[in-house]
XYZ file of N, CA, C and O in Angstrom:
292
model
N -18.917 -8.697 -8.057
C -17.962 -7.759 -7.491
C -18.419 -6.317 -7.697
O -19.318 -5.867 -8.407
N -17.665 -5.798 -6.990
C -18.562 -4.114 -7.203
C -17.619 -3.325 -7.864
O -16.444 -3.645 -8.039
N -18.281 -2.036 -8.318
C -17.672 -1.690 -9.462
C -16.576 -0.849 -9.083
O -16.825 -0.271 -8.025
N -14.969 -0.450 -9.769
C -14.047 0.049 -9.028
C -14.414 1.939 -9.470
O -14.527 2.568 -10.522
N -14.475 2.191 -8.349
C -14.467 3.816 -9.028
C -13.188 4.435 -9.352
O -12.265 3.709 -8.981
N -12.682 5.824 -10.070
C -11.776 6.591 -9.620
C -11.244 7.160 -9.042
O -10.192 7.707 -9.372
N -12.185 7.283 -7.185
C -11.933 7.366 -6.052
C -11.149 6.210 -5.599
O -10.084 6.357 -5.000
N -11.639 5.099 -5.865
C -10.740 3.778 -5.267
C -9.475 3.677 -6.325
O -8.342 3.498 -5.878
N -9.666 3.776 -7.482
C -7.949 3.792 -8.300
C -7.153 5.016 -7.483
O -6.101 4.628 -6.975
N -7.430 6.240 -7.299
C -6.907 7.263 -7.098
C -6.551 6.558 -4.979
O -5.346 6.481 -4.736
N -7.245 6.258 -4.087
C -6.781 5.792 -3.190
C -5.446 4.762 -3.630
O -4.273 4.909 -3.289
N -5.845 4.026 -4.221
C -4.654 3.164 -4.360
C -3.524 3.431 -4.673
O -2.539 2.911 -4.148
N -3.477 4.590 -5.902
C -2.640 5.197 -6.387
C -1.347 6.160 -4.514
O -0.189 6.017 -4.121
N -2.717 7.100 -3.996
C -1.920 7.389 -3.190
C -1.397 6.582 -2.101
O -0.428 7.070 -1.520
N -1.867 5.335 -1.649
C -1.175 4.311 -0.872
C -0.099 3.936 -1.301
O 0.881 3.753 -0.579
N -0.116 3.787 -2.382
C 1.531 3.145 -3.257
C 1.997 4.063 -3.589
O 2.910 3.857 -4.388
N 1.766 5.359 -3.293
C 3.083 6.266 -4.325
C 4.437 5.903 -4.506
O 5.094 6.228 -5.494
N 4.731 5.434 -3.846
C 6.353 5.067 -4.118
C 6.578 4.080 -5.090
O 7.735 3.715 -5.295
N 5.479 3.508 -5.831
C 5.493 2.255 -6.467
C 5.668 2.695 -7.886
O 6.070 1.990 -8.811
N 5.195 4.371 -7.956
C 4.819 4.851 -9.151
C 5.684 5.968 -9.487
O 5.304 6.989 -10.061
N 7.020 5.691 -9.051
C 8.226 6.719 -8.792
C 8.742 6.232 -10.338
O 9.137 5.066 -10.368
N 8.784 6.860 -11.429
C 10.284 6.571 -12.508
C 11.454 6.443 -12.175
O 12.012 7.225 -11.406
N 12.048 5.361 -12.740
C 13.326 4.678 -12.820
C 14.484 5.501 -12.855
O 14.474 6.057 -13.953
N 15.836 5.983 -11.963
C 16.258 6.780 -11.787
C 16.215 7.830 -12.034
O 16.806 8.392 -12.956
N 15.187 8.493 -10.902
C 14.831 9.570 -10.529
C 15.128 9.933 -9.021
O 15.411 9.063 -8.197
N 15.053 11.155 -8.742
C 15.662 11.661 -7.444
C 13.938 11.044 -6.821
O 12.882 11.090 -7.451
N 14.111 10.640 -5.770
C 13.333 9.795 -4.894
C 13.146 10.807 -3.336
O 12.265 10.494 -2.535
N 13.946 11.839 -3.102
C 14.084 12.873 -2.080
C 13.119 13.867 -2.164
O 12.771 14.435 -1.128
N 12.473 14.265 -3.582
C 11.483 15.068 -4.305
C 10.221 14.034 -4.071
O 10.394 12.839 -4.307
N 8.888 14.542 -3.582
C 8.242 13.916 -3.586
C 7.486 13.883 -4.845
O 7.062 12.792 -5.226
N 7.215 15.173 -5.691
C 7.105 15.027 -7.083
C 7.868 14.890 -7.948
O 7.303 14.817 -9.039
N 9.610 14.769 -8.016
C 9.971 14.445 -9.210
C 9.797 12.556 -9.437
O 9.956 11.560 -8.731
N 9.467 12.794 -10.566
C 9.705 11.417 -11.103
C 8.845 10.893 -11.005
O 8.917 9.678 -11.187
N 7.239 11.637 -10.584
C 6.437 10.832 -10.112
C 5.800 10.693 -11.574
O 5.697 11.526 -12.475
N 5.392 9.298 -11.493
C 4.077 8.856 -12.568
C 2.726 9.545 -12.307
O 1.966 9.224 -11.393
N 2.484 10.602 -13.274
C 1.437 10.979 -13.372
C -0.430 10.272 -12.979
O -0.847 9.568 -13.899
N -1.194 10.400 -12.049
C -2.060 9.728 -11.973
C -3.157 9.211 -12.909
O -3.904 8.236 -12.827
N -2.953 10.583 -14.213
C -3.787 10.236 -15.337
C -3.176 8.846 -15.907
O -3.662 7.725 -16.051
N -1.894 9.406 -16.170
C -1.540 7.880 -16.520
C -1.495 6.074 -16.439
O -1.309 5.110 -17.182
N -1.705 6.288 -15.460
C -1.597 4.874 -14.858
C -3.351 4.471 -14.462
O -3.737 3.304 -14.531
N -4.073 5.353 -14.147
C -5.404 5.184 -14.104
C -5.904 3.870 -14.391
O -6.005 2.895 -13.647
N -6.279 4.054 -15.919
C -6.662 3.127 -16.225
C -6.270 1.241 -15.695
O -6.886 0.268 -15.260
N -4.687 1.664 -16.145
C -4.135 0.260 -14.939
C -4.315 -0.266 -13.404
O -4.079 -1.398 -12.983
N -4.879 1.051 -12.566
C -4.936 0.766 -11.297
C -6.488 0.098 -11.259
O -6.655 -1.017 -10.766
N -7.632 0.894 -11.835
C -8.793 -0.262 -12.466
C -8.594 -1.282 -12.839
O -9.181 -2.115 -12.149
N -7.980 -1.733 -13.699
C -7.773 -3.073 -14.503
C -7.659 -4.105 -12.994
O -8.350 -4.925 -12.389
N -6.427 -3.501 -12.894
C -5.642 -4.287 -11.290
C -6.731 -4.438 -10.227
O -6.952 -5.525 -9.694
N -7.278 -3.534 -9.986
C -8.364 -3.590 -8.821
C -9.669 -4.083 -9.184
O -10.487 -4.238 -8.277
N -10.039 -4.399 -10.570
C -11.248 -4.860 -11.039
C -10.952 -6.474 -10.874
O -11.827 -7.265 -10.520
N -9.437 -6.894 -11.218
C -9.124 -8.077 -11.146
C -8.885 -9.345 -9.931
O -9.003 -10.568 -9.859
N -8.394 -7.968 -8.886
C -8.538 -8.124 -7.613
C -9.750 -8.400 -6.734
O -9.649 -9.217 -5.818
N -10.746 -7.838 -6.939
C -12.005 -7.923 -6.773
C -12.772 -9.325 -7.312
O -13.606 -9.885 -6.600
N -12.431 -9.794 -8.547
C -13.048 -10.883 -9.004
C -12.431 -12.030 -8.397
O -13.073 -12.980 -7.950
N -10.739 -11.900 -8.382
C -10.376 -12.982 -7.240
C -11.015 -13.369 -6.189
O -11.330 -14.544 -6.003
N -11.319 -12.248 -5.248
C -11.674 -11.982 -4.114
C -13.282 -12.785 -4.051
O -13.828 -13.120 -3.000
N -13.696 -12.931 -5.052
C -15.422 -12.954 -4.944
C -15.053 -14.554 -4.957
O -15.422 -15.348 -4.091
N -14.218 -14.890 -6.158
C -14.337 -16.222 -6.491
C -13.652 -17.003 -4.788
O -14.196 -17.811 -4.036
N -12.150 -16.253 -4.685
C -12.661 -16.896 -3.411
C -13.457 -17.120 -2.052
O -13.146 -17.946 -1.193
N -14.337 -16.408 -2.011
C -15.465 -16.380 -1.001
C -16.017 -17.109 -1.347
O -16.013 -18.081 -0.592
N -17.016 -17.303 -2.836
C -17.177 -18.577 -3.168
C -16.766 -20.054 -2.906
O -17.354 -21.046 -2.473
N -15.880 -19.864 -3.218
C -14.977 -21.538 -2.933
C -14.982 -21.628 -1.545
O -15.102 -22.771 -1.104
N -14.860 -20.502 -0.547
C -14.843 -20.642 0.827
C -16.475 -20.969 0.906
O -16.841 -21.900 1.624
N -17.083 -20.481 0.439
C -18.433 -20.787 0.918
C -18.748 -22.372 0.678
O -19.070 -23.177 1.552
N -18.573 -22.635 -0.771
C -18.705 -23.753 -1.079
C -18.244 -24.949 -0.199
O -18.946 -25.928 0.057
N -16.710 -24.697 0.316
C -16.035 -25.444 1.069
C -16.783 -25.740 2.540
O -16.947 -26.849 3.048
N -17.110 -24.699 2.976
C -17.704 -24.443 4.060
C -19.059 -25.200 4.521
O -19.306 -25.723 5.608
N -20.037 -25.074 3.099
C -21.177 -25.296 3.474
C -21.041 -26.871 2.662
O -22.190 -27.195 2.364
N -19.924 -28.085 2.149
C -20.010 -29.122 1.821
C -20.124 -30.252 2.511
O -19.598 -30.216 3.624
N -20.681 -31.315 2.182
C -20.555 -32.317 2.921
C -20.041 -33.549 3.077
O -20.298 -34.600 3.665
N -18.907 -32.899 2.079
C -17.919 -34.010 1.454
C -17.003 -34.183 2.381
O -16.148 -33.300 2.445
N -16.923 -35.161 3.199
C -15.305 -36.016 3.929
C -14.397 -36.966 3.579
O -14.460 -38.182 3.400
N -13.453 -36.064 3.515
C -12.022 -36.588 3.200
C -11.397 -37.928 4.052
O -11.186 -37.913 5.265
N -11.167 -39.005 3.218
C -10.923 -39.780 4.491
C -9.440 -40.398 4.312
O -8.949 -41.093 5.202
């Protein structure tokens, strides 16, 4: 899998902003309440490093599946 940068956490981060809103907070403010990006950083890596390894393993298994010659009968 390839490696996640802080360009790709920080994309993700701004695709979901709303995900990263604190718990009653005015939601009308586009910065109040927002979760800081330093903060969560590290988690949006974790998440997207994990995502990525899914992703490989299943291409794998698709490949595997794909290129077998096993019939189900």
């Amino acid at each position: 899998p390839s490696e996640v940068t802080e360009s790709d956490a920080n994309a993700f981060y701004e695709s979901n902003i709303m995900e990263f809103v604190q718990p009653e907070t005015d939601t009308d403010n586009k910065t109040a309440g927002m979760v800081p990006f330093s903060k969560v950083k590290d988690q949006i890596v974790d998440y997207l490093k994990k995502q990525n390894q899914h992703n490989a393993v299943q291409n794998v298994m698709k490949g595997l599946k794909d290129n077998s010659n096993i019939k189900i009968l």
